[in-house]
XYZ file of N, CA and C in Angstrom:
423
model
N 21.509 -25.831 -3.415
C 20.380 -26.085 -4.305
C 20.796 -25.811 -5.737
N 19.998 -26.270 -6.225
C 20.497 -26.083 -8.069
C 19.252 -25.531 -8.555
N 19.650 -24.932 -9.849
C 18.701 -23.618 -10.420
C 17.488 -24.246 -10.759
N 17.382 -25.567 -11.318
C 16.456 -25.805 -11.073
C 15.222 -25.888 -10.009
N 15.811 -26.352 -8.716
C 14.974 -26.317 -7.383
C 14.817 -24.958 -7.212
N 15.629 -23.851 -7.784
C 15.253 -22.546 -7.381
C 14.158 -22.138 -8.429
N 14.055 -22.344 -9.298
C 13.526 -21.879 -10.349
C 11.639 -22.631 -9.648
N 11.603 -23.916 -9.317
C 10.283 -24.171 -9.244
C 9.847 -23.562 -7.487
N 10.452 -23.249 -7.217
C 10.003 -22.602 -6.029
C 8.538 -21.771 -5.729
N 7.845 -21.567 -5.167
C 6.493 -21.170 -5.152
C 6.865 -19.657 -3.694
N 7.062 -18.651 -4.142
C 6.480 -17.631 -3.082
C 5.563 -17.730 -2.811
N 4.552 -16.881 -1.464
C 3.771 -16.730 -1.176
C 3.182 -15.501 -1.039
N 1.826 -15.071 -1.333
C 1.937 -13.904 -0.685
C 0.468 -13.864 0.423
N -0.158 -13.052 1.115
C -0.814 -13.001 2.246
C -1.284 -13.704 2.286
N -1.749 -13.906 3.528
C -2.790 -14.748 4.198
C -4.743 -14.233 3.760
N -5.025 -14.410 2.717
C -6.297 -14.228 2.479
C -7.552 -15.366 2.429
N -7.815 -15.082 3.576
C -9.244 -16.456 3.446
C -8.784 -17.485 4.044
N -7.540 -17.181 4.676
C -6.950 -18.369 5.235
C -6.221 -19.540 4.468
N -6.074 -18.658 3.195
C -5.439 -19.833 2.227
C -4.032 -18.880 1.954
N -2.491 -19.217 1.591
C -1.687 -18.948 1.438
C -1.508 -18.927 -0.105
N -1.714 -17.861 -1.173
C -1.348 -18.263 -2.365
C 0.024 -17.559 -2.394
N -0.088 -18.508 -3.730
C 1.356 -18.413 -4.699
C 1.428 -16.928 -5.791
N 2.812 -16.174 -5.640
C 2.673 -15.020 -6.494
C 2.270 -15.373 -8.060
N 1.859 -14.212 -8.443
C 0.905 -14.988 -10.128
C 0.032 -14.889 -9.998
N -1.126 -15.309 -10.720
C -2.600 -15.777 -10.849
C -3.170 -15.487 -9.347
N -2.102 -15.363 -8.443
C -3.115 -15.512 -7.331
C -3.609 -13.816 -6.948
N -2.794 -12.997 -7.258
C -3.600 -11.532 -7.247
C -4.354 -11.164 -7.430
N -5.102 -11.647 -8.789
C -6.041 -11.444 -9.136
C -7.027 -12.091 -8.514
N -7.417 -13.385 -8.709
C -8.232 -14.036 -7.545
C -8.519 -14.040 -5.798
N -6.887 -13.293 -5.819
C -7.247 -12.840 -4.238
C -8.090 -11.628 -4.432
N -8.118 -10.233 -5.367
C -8.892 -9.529 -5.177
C -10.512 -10.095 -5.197
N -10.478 -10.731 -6.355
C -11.543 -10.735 -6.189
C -12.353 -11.867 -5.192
N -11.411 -12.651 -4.829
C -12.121 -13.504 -3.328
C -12.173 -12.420 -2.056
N -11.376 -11.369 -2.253
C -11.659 -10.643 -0.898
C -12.916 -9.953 -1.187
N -12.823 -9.285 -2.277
C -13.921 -8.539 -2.485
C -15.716 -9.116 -2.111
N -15.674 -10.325 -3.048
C -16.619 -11.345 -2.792
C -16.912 -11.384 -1.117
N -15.944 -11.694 -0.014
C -16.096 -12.336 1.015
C -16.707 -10.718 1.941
N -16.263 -9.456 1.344
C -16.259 -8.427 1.773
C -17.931 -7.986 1.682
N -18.197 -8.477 0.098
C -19.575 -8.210 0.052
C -20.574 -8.601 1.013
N -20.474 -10.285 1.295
C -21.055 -11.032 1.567
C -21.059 -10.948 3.045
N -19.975 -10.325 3.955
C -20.680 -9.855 4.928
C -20.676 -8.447 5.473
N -21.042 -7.662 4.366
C -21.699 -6.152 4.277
C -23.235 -6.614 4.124
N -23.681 -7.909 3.323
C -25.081 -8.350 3.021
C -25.771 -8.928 3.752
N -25.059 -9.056 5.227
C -25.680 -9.929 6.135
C -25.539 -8.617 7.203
N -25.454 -7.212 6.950
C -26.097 -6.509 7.900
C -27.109 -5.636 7.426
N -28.244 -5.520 9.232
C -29.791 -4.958 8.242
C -29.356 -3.594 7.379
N -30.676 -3.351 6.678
C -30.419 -2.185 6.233
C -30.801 -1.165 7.093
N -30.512 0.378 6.723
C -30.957 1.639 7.735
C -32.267 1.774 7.857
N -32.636 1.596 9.375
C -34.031 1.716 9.556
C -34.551 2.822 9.305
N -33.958 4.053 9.277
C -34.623 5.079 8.180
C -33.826 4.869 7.161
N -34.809 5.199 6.237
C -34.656 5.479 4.337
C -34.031 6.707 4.317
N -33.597 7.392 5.224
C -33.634 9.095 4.797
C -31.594 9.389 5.177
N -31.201 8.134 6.218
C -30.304 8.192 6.748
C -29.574 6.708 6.400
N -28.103 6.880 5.952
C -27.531 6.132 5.519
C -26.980 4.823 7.269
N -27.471 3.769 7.025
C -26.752 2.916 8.334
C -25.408 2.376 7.968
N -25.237 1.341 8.929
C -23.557 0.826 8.996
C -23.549 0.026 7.449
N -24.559 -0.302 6.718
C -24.220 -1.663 5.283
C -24.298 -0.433 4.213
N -24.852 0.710 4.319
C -24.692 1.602 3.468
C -23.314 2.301 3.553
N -23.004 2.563 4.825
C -21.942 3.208 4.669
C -20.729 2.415 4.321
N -20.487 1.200 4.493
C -19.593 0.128 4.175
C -19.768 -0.323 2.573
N -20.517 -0.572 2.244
C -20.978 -0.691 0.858
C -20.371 1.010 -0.165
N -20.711 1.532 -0.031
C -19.763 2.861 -0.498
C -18.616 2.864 -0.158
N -18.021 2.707 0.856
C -16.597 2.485 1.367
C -15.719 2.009 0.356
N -16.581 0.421 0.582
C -15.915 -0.888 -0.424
C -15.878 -0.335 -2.004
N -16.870 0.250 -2.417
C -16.991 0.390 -3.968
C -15.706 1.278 -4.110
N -15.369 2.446 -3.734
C -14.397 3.651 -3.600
C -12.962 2.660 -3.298
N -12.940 1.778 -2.480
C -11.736 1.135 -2.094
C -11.395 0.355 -3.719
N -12.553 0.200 -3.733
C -12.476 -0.792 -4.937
C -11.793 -0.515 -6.659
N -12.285 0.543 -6.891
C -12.321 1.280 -7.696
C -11.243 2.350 -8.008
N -10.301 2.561 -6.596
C -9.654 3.600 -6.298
C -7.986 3.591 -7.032
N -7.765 4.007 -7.891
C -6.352 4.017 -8.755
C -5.658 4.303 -8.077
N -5.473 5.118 -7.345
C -4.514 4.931 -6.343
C -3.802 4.209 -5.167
N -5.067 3.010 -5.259
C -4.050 2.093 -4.093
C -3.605 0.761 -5.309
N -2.937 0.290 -4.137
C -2.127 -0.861 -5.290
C -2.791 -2.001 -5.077
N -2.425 -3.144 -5.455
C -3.043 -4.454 -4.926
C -3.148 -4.910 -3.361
N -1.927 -4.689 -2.919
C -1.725 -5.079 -1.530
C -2.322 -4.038 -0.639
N -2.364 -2.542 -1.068
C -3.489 -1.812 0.057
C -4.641 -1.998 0.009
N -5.392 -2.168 -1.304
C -6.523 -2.365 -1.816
C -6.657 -3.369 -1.115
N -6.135 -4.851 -0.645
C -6.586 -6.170 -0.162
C -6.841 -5.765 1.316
N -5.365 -4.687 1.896
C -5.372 -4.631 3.138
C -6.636 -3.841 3.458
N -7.423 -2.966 2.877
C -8.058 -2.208 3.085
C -9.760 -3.034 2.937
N -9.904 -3.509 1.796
C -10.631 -4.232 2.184
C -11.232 -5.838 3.087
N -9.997 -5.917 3.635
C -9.968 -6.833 4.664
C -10.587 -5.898 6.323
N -9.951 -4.795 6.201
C -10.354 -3.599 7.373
C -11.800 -3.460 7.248
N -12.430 -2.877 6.113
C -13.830 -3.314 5.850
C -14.454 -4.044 6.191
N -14.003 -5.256 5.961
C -14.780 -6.453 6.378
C -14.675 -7.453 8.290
N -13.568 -6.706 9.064
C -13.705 -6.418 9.898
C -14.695 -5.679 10.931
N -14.832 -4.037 9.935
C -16.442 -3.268 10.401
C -17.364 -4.153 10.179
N -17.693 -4.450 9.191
C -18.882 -5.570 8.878
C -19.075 -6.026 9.936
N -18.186 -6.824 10.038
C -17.807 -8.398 11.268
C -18.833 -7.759 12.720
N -18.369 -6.368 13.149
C -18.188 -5.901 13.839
C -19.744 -5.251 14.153
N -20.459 -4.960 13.283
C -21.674 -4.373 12.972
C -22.469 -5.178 13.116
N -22.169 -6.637 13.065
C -23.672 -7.824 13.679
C -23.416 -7.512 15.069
N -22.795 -7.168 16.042
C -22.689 -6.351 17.763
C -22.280 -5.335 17.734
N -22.800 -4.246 17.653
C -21.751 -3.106 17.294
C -21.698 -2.639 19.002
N -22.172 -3.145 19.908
C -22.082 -2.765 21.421
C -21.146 -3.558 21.771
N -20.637 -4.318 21.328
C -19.424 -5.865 21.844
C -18.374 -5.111 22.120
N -17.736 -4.876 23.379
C -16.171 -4.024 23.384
C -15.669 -4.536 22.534
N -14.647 -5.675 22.266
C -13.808 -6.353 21.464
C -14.157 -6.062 20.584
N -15.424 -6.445 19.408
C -15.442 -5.309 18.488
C -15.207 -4.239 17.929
N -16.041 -3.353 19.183
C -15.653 -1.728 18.887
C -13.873 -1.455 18.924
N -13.447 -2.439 19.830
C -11.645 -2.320 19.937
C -10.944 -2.748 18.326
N -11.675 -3.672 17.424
C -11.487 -3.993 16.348
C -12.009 -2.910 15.339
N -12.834 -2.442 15.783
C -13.131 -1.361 14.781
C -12.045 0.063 14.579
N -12.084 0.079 15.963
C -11.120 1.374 16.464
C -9.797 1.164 15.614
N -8.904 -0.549 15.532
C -7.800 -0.450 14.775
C -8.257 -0.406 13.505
N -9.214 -1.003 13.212
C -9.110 -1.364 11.483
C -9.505 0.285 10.803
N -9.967 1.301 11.368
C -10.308 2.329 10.969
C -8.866 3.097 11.222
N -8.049 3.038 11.904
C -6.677 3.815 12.154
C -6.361 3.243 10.928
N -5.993 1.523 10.605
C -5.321 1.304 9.437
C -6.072 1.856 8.234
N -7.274 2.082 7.941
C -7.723 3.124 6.640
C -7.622 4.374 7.214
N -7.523 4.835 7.963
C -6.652 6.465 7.873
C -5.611 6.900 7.206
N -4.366 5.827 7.681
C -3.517 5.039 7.514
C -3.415 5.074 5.806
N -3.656 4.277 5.252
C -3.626 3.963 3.967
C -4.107 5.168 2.845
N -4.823 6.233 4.132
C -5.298 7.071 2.552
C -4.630 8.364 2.770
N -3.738 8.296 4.082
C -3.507 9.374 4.829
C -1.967 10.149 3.609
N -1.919 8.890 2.713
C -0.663 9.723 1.631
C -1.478 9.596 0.265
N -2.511 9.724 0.332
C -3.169 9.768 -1.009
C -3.715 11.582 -0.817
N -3.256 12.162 -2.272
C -3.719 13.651 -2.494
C -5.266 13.819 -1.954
N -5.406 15.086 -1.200
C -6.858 15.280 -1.056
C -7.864 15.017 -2.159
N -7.149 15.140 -3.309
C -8.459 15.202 -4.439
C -8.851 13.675 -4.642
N -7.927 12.690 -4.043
C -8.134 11.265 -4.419
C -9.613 10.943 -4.058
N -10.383 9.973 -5.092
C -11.489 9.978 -4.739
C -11.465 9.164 -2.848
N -10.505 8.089 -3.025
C -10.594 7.644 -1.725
C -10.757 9.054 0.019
N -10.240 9.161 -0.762
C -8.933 10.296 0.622
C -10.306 10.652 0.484
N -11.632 11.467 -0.186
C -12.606 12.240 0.075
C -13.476 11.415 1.113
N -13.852 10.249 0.346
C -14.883 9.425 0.763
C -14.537 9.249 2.154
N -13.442 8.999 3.067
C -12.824 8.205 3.190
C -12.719 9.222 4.925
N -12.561 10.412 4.242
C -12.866 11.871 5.474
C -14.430 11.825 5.774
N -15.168 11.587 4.582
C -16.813 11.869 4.789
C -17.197 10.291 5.677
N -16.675 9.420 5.353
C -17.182 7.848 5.630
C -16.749 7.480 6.767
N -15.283 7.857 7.310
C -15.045 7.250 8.248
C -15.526 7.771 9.757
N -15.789 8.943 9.626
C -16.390 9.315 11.295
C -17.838 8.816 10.964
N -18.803 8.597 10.132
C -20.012 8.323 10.148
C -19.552 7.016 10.409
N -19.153 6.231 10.271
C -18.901 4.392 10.475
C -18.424 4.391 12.480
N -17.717 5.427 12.643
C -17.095 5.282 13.877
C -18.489 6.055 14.679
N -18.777 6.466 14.452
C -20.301 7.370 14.902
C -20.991 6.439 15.038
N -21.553 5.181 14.435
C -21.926 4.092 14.465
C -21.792 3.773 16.111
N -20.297 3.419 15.945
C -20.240 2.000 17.027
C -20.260 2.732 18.532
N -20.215 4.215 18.154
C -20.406 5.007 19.368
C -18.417 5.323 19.954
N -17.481 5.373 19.035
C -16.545 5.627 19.419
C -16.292 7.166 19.337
């Protein structure tokens, strides 16, 4: 090949949304298409039938904001993490469905996972000890 054909070459990086982008411009828009897609089905579960007690869209909705927000992860945990999120979601329109709860069970190891080398004081790493047995308390695991 010649430097030219190397030079226009297009990497890729994850699989988000089912679309394959190109490194560049696409980081940014992947965050924020995950984020978007993350919201949108945290918004399609009910809210807590008591007011007094936080349910599964409250506790995911805090999750996401902290994931979101969190300086300590990078782009690619931040995506991976909120892709895990949006898995619970997924998971929370049946939260009695085995296959589900079996999806929940990994996607919550992989945010253990991800915050498990972030300093205790990280805001994640807090939330993250307080959030995740209440989410798994949920599905009854």
């Amino acid at each position: 090949m010649n430097e030219n054909t190397d030079q226009n070459r297009s990497f890729v990086v994850g699989n988000v949304g089912g679309d394959f982008k190109p490194i560049g411009s696409a980081m940014i828009s992947d965050k924020v298409q995950i984020s978007g897609i993350v919201a949108e089905s945290i918004n399609q579960l009910p809210d807590s039938p008591d007011a007094t007690k936080l349910g599964i869209k409250e506790l995911l909705s805090q999750l996401t904001e902290v994931i979101s927000t969190s300086p300590e992860l990078n782009d690619v945990d931040r995506t991976e993490a909120l892709e895990q999120v949006k898995t619970i979601a997924e998971a929370g329109k049946n939260p009695n469905d085995g296959a589900m709860k079996k999806n929940v069970r990994t996607a919550v190891k992989i945010l253990q996972g991800t915050v498990s080398g972030l300093p205790d004081v990280a805001k994640l790493a807090e939330a993250s000890s307080k959030l995740l047995p209440l989410i798994t308390k949920f599905f009854g695991l």
